[in-house]
Each structure stands twice: as C-alpha cells, then as structure tokens.
mmCIF file of C-alpha atoms and ligand atoms in Angstrom:
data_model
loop_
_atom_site.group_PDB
_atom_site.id
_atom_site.type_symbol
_atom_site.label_atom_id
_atom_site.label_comp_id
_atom_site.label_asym_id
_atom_site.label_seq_id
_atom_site.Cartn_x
_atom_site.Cartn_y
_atom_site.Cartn_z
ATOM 1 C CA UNK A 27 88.461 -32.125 5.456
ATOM 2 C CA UNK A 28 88.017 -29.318 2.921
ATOM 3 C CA UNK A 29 84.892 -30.856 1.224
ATOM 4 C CA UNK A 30 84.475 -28.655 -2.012
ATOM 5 C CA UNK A 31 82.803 -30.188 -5.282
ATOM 6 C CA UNK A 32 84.306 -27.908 -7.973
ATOM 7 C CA UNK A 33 81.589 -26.612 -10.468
ATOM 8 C CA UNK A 34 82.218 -27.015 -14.639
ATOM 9 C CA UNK A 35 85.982 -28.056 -13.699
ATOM 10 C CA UNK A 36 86.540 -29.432 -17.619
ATOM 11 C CA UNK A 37 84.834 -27.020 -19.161
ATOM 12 C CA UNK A 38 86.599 -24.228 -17.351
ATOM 13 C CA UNK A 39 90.116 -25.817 -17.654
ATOM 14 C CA UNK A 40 89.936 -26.667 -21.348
ATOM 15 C CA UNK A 41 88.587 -22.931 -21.783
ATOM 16 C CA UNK A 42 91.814 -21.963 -20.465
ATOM 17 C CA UNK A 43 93.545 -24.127 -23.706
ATOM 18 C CA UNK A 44 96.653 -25.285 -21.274
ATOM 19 C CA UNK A 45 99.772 -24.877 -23.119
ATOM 20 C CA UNK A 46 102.202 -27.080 -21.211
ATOM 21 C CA UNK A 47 104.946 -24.810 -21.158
ATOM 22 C CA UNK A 48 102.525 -21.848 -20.207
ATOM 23 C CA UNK A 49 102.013 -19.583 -17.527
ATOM 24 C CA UNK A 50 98.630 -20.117 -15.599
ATOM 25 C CA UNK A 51 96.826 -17.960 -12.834
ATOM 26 C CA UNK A 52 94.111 -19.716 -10.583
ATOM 27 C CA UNK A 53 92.609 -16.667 -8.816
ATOM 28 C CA UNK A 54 90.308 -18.362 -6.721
ATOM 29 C CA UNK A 55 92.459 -21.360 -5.299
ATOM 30 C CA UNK A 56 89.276 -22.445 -3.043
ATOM 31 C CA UNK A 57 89.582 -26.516 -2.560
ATOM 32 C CA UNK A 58 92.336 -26.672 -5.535
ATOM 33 C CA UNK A 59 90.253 -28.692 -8.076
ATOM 34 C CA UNK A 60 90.631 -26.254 -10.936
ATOM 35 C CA UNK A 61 93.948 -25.934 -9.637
ATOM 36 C CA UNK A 62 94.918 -29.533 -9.757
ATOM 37 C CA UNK A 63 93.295 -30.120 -13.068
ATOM 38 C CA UNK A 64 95.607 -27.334 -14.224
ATOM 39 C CA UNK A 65 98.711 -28.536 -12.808
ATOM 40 C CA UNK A 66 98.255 -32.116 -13.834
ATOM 41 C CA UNK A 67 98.411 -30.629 -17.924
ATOM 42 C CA UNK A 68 101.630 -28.644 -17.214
ATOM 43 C CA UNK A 69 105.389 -29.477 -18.541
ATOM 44 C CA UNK A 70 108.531 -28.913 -16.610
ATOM 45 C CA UNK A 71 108.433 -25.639 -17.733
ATOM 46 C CA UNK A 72 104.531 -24.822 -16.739
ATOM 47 C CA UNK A 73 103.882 -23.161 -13.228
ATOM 48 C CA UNK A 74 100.866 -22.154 -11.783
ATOM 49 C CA UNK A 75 100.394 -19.386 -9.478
ATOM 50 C CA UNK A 76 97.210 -19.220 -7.473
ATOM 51 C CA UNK A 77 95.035 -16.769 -5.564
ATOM 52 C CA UNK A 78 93.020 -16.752 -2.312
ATOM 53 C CA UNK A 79 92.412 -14.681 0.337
ATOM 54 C CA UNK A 80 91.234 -17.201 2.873
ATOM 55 C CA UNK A 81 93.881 -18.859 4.813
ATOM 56 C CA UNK A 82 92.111 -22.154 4.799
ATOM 57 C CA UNK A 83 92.284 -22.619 1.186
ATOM 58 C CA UNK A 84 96.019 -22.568 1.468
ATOM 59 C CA UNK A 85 96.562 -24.997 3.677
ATOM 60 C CA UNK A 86 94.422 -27.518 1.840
ATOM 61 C CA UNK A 87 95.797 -26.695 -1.185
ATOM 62 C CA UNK A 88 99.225 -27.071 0.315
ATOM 63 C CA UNK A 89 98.547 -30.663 0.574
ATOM 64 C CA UNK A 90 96.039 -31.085 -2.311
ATOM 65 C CA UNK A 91 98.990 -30.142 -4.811
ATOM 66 C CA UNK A 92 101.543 -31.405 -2.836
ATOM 67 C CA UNK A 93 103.089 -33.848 -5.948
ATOM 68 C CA UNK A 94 103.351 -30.662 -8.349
ATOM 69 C CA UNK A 95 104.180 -28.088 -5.259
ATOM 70 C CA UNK A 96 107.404 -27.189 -7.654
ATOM 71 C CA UNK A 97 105.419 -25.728 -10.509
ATOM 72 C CA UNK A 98 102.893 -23.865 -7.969
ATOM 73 C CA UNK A 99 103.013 -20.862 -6.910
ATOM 74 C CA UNK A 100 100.595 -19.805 -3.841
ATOM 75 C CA UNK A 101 99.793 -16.422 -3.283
ATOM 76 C CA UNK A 102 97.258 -15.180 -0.532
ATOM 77 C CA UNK A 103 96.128 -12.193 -1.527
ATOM 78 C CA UNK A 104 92.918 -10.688 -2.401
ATOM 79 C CA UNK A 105 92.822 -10.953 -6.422
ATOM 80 C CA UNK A 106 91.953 -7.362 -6.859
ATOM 81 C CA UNK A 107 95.385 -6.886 -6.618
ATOM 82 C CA UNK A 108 95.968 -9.748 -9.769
ATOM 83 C CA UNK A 109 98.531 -7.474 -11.673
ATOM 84 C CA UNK A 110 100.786 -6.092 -8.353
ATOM 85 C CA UNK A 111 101.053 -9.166 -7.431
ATOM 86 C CA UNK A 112 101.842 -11.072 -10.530
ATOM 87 C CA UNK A 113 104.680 -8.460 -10.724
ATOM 88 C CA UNK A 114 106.044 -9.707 -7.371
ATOM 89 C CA UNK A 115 105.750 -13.132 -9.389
ATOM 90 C CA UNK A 116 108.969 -13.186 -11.326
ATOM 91 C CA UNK A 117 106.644 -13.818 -14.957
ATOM 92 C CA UNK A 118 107.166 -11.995 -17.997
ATOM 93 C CA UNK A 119 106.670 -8.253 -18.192
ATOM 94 C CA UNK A 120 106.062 -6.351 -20.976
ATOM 95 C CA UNK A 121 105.580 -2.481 -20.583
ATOM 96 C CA UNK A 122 105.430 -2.436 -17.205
ATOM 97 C CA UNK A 123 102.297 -5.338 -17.614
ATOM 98 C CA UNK A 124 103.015 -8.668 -15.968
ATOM 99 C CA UNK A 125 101.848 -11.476 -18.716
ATOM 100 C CA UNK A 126 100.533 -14.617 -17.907
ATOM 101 C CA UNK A 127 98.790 -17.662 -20.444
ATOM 102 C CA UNK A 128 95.512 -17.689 -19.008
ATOM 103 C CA UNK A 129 94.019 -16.570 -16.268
ATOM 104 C CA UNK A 130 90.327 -18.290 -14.538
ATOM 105 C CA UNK A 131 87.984 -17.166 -11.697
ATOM 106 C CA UNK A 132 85.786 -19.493 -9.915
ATOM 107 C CA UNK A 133 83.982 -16.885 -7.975
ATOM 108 C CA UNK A 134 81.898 -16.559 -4.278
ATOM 109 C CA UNK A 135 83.151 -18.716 -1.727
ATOM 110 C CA UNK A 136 83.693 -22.619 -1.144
ATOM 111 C CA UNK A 137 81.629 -25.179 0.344
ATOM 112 C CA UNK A 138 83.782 -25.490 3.469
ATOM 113 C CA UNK A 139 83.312 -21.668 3.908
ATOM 114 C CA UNK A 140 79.388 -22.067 3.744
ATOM 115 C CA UNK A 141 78.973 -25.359 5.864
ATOM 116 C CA UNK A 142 81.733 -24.126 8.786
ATOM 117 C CA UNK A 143 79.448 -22.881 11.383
ATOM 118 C CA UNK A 144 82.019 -20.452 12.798
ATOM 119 C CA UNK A 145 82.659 -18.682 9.381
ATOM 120 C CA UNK A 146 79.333 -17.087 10.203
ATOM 121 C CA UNK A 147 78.149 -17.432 6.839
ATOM 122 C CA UNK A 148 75.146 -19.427 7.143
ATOM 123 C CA UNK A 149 71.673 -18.817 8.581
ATOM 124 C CA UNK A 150 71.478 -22.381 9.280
ATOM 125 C CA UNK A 151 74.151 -22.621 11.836
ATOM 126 C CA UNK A 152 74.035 -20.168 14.716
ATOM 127 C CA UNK A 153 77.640 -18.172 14.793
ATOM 128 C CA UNK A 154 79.092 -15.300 15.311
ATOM 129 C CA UNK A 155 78.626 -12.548 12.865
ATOM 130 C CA UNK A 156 81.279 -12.871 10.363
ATOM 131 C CA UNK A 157 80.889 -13.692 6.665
ATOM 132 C CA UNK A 158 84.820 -12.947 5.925
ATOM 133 C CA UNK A 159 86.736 -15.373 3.385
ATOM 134 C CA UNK A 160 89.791 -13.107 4.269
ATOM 135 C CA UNK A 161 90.083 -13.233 8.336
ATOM 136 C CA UNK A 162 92.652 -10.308 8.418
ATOM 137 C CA UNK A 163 89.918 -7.983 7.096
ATOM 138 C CA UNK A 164 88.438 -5.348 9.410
ATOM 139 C CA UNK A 165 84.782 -5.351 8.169
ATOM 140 C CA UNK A 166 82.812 -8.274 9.239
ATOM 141 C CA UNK A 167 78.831 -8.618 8.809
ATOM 142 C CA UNK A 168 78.469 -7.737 12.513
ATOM 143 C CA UNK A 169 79.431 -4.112 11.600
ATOM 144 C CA UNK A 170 77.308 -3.773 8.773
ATOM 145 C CA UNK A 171 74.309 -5.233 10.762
ATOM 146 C CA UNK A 172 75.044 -2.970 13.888
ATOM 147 C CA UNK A 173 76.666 0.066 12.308
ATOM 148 C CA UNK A 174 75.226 0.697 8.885
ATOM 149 C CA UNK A 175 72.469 3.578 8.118
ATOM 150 C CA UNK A 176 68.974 1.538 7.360
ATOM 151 C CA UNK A 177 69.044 3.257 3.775
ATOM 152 C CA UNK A 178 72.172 1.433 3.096
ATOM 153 C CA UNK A 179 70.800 -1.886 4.578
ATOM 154 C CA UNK A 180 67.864 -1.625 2.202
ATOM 155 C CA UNK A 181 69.990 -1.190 -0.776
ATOM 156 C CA UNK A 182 72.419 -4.030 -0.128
ATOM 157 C CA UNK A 183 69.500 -5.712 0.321
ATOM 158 C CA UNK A 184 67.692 -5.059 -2.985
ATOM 159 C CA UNK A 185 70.575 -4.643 -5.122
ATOM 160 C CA UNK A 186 72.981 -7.916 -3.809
ATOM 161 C CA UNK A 187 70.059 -10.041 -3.006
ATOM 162 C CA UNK A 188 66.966 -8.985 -4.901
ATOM 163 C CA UNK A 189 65.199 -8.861 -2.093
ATOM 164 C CA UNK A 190 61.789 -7.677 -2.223
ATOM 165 C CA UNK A 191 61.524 -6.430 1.486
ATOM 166 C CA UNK A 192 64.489 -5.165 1.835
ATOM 167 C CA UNK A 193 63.081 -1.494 3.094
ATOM 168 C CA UNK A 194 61.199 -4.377 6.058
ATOM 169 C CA UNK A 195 64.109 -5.902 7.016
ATOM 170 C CA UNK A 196 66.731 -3.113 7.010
ATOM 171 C CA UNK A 197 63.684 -1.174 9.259
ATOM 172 C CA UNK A 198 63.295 -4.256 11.193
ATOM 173 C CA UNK A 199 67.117 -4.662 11.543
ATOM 174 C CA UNK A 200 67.621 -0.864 12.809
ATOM 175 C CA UNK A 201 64.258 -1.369 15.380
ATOM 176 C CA UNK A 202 66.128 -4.458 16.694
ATOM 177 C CA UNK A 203 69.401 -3.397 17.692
ATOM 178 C CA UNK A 204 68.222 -0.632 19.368
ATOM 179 C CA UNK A 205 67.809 -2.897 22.688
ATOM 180 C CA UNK A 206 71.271 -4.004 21.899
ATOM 181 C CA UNK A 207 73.692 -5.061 19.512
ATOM 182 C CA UNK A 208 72.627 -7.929 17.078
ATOM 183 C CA UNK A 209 75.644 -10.599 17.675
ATOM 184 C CA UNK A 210 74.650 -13.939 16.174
ATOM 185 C CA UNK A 211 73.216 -15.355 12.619
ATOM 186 C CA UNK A 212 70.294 -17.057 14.562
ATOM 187 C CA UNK A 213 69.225 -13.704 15.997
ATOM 188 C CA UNK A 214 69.547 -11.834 12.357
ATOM 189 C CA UNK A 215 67.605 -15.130 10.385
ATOM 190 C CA UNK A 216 64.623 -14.552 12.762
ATOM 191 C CA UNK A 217 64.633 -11.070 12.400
ATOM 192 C CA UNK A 218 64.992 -11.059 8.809
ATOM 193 C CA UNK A 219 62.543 -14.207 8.797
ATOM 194 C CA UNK A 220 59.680 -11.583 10.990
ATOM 195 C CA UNK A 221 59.920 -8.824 8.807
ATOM 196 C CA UNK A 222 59.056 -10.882 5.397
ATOM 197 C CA UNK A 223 54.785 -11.394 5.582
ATOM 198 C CA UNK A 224 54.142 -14.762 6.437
ATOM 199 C CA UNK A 225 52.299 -15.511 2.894
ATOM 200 C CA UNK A 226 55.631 -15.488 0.742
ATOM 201 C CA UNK A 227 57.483 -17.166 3.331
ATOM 202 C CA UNK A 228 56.241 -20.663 2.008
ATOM 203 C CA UNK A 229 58.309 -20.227 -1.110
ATOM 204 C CA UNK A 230 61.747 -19.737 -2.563
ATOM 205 C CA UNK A 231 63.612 -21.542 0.691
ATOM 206 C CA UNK A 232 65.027 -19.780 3.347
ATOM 207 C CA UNK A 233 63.361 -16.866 4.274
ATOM 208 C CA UNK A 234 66.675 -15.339 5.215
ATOM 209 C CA UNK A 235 68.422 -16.857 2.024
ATOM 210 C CA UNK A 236 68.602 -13.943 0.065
ATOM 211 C CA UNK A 237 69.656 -11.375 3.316
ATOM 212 C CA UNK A 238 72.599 -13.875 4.011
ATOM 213 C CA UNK A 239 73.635 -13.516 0.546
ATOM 214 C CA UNK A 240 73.573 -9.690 0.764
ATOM 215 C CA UNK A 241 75.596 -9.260 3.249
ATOM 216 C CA UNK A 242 78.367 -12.012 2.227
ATOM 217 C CA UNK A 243 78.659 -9.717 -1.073
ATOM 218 C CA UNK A 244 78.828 -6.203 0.226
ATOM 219 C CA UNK A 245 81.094 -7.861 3.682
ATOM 220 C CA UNK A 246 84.213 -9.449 0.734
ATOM 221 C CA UNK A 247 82.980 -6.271 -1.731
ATOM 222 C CA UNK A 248 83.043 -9.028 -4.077
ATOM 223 C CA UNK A 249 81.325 -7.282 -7.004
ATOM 224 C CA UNK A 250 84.200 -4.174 -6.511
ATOM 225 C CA UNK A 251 87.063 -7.214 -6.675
ATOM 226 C CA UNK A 252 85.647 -8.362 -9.497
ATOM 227 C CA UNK A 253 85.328 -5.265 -11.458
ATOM 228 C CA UNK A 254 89.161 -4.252 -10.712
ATOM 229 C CA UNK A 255 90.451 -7.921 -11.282
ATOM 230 C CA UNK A 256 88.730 -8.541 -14.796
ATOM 231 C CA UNK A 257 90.016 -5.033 -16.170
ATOM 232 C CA UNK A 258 93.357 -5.993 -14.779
ATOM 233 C CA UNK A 259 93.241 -10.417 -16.208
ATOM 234 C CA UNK A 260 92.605 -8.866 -19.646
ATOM 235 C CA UNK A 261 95.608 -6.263 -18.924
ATOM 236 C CA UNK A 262 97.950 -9.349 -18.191
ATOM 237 C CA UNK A 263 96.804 -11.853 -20.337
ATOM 238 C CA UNK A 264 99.160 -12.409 -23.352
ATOM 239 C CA UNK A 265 98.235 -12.319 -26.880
ATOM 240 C CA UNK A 266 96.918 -15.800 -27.399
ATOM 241 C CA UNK A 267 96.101 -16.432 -23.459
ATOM 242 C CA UNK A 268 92.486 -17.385 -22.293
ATOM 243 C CA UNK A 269 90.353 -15.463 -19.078
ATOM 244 C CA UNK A 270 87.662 -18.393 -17.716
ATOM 245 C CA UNK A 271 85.019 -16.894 -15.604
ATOM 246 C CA UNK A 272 82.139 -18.819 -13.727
ATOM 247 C CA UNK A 273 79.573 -16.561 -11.955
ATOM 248 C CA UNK A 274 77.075 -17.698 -9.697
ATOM 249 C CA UNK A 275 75.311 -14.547 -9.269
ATOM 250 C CA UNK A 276 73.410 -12.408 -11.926
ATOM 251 C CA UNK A 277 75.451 -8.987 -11.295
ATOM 252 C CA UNK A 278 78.775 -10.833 -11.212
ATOM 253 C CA UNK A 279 77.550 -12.086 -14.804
ATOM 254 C CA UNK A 280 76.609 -9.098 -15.507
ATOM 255 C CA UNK A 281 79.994 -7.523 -14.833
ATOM 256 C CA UNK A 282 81.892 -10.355 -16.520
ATOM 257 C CA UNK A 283 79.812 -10.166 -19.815
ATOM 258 C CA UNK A 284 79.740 -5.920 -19.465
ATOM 259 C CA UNK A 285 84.064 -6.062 -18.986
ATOM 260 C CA UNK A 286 84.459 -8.424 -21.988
ATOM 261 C CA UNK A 287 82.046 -6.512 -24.044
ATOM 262 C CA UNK A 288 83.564 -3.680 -23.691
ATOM 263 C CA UNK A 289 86.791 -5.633 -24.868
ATOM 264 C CA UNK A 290 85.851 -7.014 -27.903
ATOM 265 C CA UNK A 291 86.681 -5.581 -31.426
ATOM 266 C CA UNK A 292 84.047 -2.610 -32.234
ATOM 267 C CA UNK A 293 84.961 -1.476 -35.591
ATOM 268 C CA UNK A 294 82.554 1.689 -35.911
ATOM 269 C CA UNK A 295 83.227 2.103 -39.652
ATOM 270 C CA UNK A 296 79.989 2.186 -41.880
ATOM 271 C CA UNK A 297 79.244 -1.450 -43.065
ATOM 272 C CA UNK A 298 80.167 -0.911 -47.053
ATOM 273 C CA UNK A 299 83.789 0.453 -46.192
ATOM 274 C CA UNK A 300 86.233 -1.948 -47.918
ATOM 275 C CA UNK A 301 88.217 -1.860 -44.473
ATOM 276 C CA UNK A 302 88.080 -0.643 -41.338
ATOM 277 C CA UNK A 303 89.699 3.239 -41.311
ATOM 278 C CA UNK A 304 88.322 4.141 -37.435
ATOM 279 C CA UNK A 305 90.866 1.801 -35.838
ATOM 280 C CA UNK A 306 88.925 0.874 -32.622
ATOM 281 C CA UNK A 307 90.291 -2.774 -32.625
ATOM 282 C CA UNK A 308 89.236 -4.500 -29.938
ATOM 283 C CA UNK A 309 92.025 -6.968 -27.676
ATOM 284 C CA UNK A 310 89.446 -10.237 -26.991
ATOM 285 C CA UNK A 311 87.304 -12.412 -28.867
ATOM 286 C CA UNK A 312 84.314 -14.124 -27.156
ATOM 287 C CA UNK A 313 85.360 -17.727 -27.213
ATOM 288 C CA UNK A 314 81.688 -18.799 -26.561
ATOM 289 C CA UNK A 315 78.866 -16.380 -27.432
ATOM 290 C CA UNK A 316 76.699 -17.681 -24.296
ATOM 291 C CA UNK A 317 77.639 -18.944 -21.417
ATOM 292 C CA UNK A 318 78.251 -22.306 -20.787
ATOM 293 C CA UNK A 319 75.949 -23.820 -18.357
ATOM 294 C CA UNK A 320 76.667 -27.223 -16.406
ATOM 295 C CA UNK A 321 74.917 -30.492 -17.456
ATOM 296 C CA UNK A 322 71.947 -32.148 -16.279
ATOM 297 C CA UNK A 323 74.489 -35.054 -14.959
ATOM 298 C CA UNK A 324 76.733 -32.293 -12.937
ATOM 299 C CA UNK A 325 73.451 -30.621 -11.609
ATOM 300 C CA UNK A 326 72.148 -33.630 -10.155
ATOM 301 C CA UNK A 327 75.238 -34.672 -8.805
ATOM 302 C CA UNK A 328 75.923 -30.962 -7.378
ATOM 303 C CA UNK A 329 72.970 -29.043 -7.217
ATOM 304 C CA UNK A 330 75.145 -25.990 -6.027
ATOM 305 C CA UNK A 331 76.058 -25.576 -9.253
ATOM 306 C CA UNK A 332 72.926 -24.733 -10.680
ATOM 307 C CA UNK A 333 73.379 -20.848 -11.036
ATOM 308 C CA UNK A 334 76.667 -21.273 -12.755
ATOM 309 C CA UNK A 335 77.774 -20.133 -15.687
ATOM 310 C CA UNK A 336 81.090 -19.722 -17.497
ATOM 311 C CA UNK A 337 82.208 -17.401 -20.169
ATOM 312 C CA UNK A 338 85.588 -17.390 -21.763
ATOM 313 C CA UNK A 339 88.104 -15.260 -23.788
ATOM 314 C CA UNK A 340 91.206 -14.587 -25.481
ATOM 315 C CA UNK A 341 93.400 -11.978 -25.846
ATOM 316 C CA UNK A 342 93.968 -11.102 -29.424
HETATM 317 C C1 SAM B 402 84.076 -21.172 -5.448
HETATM 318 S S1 SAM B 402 85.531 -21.221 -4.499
HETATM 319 C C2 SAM B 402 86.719 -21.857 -5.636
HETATM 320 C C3 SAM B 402 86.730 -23.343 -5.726
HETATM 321 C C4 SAM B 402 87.854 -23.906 -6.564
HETATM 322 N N1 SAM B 402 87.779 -23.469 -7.937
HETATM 323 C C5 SAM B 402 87.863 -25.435 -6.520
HETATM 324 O O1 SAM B 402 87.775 -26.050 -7.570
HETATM 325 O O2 SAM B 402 87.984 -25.990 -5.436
HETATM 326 C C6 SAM B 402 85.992 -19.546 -4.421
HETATM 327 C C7 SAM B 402 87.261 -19.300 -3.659
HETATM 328 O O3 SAM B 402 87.721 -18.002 -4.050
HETATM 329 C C8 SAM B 402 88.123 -17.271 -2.929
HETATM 330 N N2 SAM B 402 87.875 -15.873 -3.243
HETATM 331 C C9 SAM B 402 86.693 -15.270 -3.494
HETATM 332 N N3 SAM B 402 86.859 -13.962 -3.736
HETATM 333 C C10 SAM B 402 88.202 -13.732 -3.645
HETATM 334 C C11 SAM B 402 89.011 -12.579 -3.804
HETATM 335 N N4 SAM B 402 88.475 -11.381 -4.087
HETATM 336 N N5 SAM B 402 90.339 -12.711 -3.676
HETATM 337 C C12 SAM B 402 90.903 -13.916 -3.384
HETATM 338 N N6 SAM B 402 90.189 -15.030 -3.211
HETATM 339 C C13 SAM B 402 88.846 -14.955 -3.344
HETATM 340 C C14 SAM B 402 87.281 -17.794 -1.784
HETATM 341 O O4 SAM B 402 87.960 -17.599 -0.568
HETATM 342 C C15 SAM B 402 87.096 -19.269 -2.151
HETATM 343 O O5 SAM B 402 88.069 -20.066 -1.543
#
C-alpha cells in the first residue's frame, strides 16, 4: 500500500488552471494524487506526463491511474532533466524549447519513502544507510556519513538542517567511525542524539530530526534539482501555462520565490516615463503574491503538511 496523503491537492491543481485539451507535467508523480486530480479534468485530447525518480512511485501510479493510463505519460527520470526529457516526449517545440500547459512540483519525498524502514530515511526505524528516492544512484547517506571531510558534515548540517550543533555532531560523527564504519540509522541517531547537550534535547522533537533531514537533502541534491528544474519549467512553459510549486523547506522556498523573482517583469524605467523605453519585460506574473498555506481543516487532518507552502505562476 503506497499510503501518501497529498498536501494542498486543490489548491495546487486549480493553480495549474487545467485546460482540457492541454498539456500537463506532474514532476513529482509520488502517490499520484496531484496526478489523478489532473487527469480526471483532461479531454480526449489532454495527456499528462509525469516525473519521478523512485521506482516505487511508478508502480503505484501504474495502478492508481490505471482508468486514464491513455492520456499519461510516465517518465522516471530525475526532473532536473524536465526539458531533455520533455523533448523525448513528442509535445510541441518551439525553438528548440519543448512547451507544455503547466507544469507543478510537489517537492521532498512521500510518506511511503519516510515510513519504509529499509529506505533508510528515518531515525525511527533502524536501516541501512540509504536516504535515496532514486535506487540507481551511487551516493547513498552511508558515504556521506563514512566518507565526507567533518567541515563538509558541519555545513550540510547548518545550512540543510539549521542545525545548531552541527560543528558537535559532524566532530562526533568523524570521532565515531574511526573504530569502524557507521552502517545503520540507529547507530547515527544516537550519535547525533550524544553530541547535542542534554538541556535542548527536551525540545523541538527528535534530537536527530534535523541531521536526518540534512543528509536526505544533500544525499537526492534536492536543492541543485530544484534550481536547474525551475529555470528549465519556466523555459517550457507556454505563454498562458501555469508552474505550481509547494515547498516544505525554507531554502527550497527560498529558491522557488528567488527563480520567479527573477522572472517577473522589472521595468527599470524612471516612474514618470509615459512608457517603458528599457525593455526588460519580464516572462511571469506572480499569480499569488504570498504563498498559499494549507487550512486549519487540512493541518489537522495531515499535520505533515504544516511547513507547506505553494506559490504559482504564469508565463506571459
Ligand atoms: C511529496 S512526494 C509527491 C506526492 C504527490 N504529489 C502525491 O500527491 O501523491 C514527492 C515525490 O517526488 C519525487 N521526487 C523528489 N525529487 C525528485 C527529483 N529531483 N526528480 C524526480 N522525482 C523526485 C519523490 O521520489 C517523491 O515520490
């Protein structure tokens, strides 16, 4: 059973503005609820094409969507690679640019991923190592643990999981597998859980909570595939088409507001010119200033949702 409860699913959807005859990309496929949502608004002519890296997604989805499997196509891929893939796609190209109706990312990973002991994600369960959503992928969270220079454990630390002792833990971490490689998310949450003082260990959950997180981020470089993707969803968006993005992390919001920022019309002329002469015209409009956060009624019903947030644009 792929268990996932998908996070602002109407919101995100009717940010997208389904035309039923359009072109839609899901890039983050994950338990196929956007997905179906989408699917169930599209005419004969509508498709769907969606993204995601991790194996089990596609088989869920296989059967999930199995009534509109005609008008979906599944690609598993990582979606950093959004526009050479849409170009294996057979969808509308213009200048070389693959164009698509709207295009929506549902970022981090699925429930299923999380809860599945052996996906090594979670310091609750004790696993292997892992943290991968794509299994193909060399780099696991063992290698990072084992391999990586302390300074570089310490960063990851700070910067993906705001952790205040990260310099303690990436030390501890180094001391540790010195007697021997550190194999197993048990062995890693009590080390982690040592090295923070025992006084701030009362509060904000798991002490290794933040660590885990880390090390999921910098093991899928999800911040990287985010970066390259968003550049490349405005890229293949067509005039008219709509980008949905929910973050659940404050640098992937960071990045999503940044990219369309830097997107939107900035006319640098001075304010009493008659019309605009500098032609810097921007290629999105901010559909909703601030993000859209989920309601009281999804948050109780899902409190994983409850760092979400969704912006959404379209393509001039
Ligand atoms: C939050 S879940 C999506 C849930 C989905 N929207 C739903 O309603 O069921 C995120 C999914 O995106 C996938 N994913 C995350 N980063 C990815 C990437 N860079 N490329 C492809 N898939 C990715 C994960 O494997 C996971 O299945």
């Amino acid at each position: 059973m792929f268990a996932h409860t998908t996070v602002l699913l109407n919101e995100a959807v009717e940010g997208l503005n389904i035309k039923p005859d359009g072109i839609y990309v899901d890039c983050t496929l994950g338990g196929a609820g956007h997905s179906s949502l989408i699917v169930e608004q599209l005419g004969q002519h509508g498709r769907l094409i969606a993204f995601d890296q991790d194996d089990w997604a596609h088989e869920n989805a296989k059967q999930r969507l199995a009534p509109h499997l005609d008008k979906v196509t599944l690609v598993r891929s990582n979606f950093r690679y959004l526009e050479e893939e849409l170009l294996n796609c057979n969808v509308p190209v213009v200048d070389g640019v693959p164009q698509v109706d709207g295009i929506l990312f549902d970022l981090g990973v699925s429930s299923p991923q999380l809860d599945e002991a052996e996906r090594g994600f979670s310091y609750n369960h004790d696993a292997p190592l892992d943290m991968r959503m794509d299994r193909e992928q060399e780099l696991t969270a063992y290698h990072i643990v084992n391999e990586w220079e302390e300074r570089e454990l310490s960063r990851i630390l700070d910067r993906y999981g705001e952790e205040k002792f990260a310099r303690n833990i990436a030390r501890s971490i180094v001391k540790n597998r010195q007697s021997g490689p550190i194999t197993s998310t048990a062995v890693l949450a009590e080390i982690v859980k040592n090295a923070i003082p025992a006084a701030t260990r009362r509060t904000g959950g798991h002490p290794a909570k933040r660590s885990f997180q880390a090390l999921r981020i910098a093991v899928n470089d999800e911040l990287g595939a985010e970066e390259t993707a968003l550049e490349a969803a405005v890229r293949c968006t067509a005039s008219g088409g709509r980008i949905s993005v929910i973050t659940f992390h404050s640098l992937e919001d960071r990045i999503c507001k940044q990219t369309f920022a830097k997107y939107v019309e900035k006319c640098t002329c001075p304010p009493d010119f008659p019309m605009c002469v500098c032609g810097n015209e921007g290629v999105l409009k901010l559909v909703n200033r601030k993000p859209i956060v989920p309601s009281d009624a999804e948050l109780e019903a899902n409190p994983r949702a409850r760092s979400a947030k969704l912006r959404v644009a379209e393509k001039l």
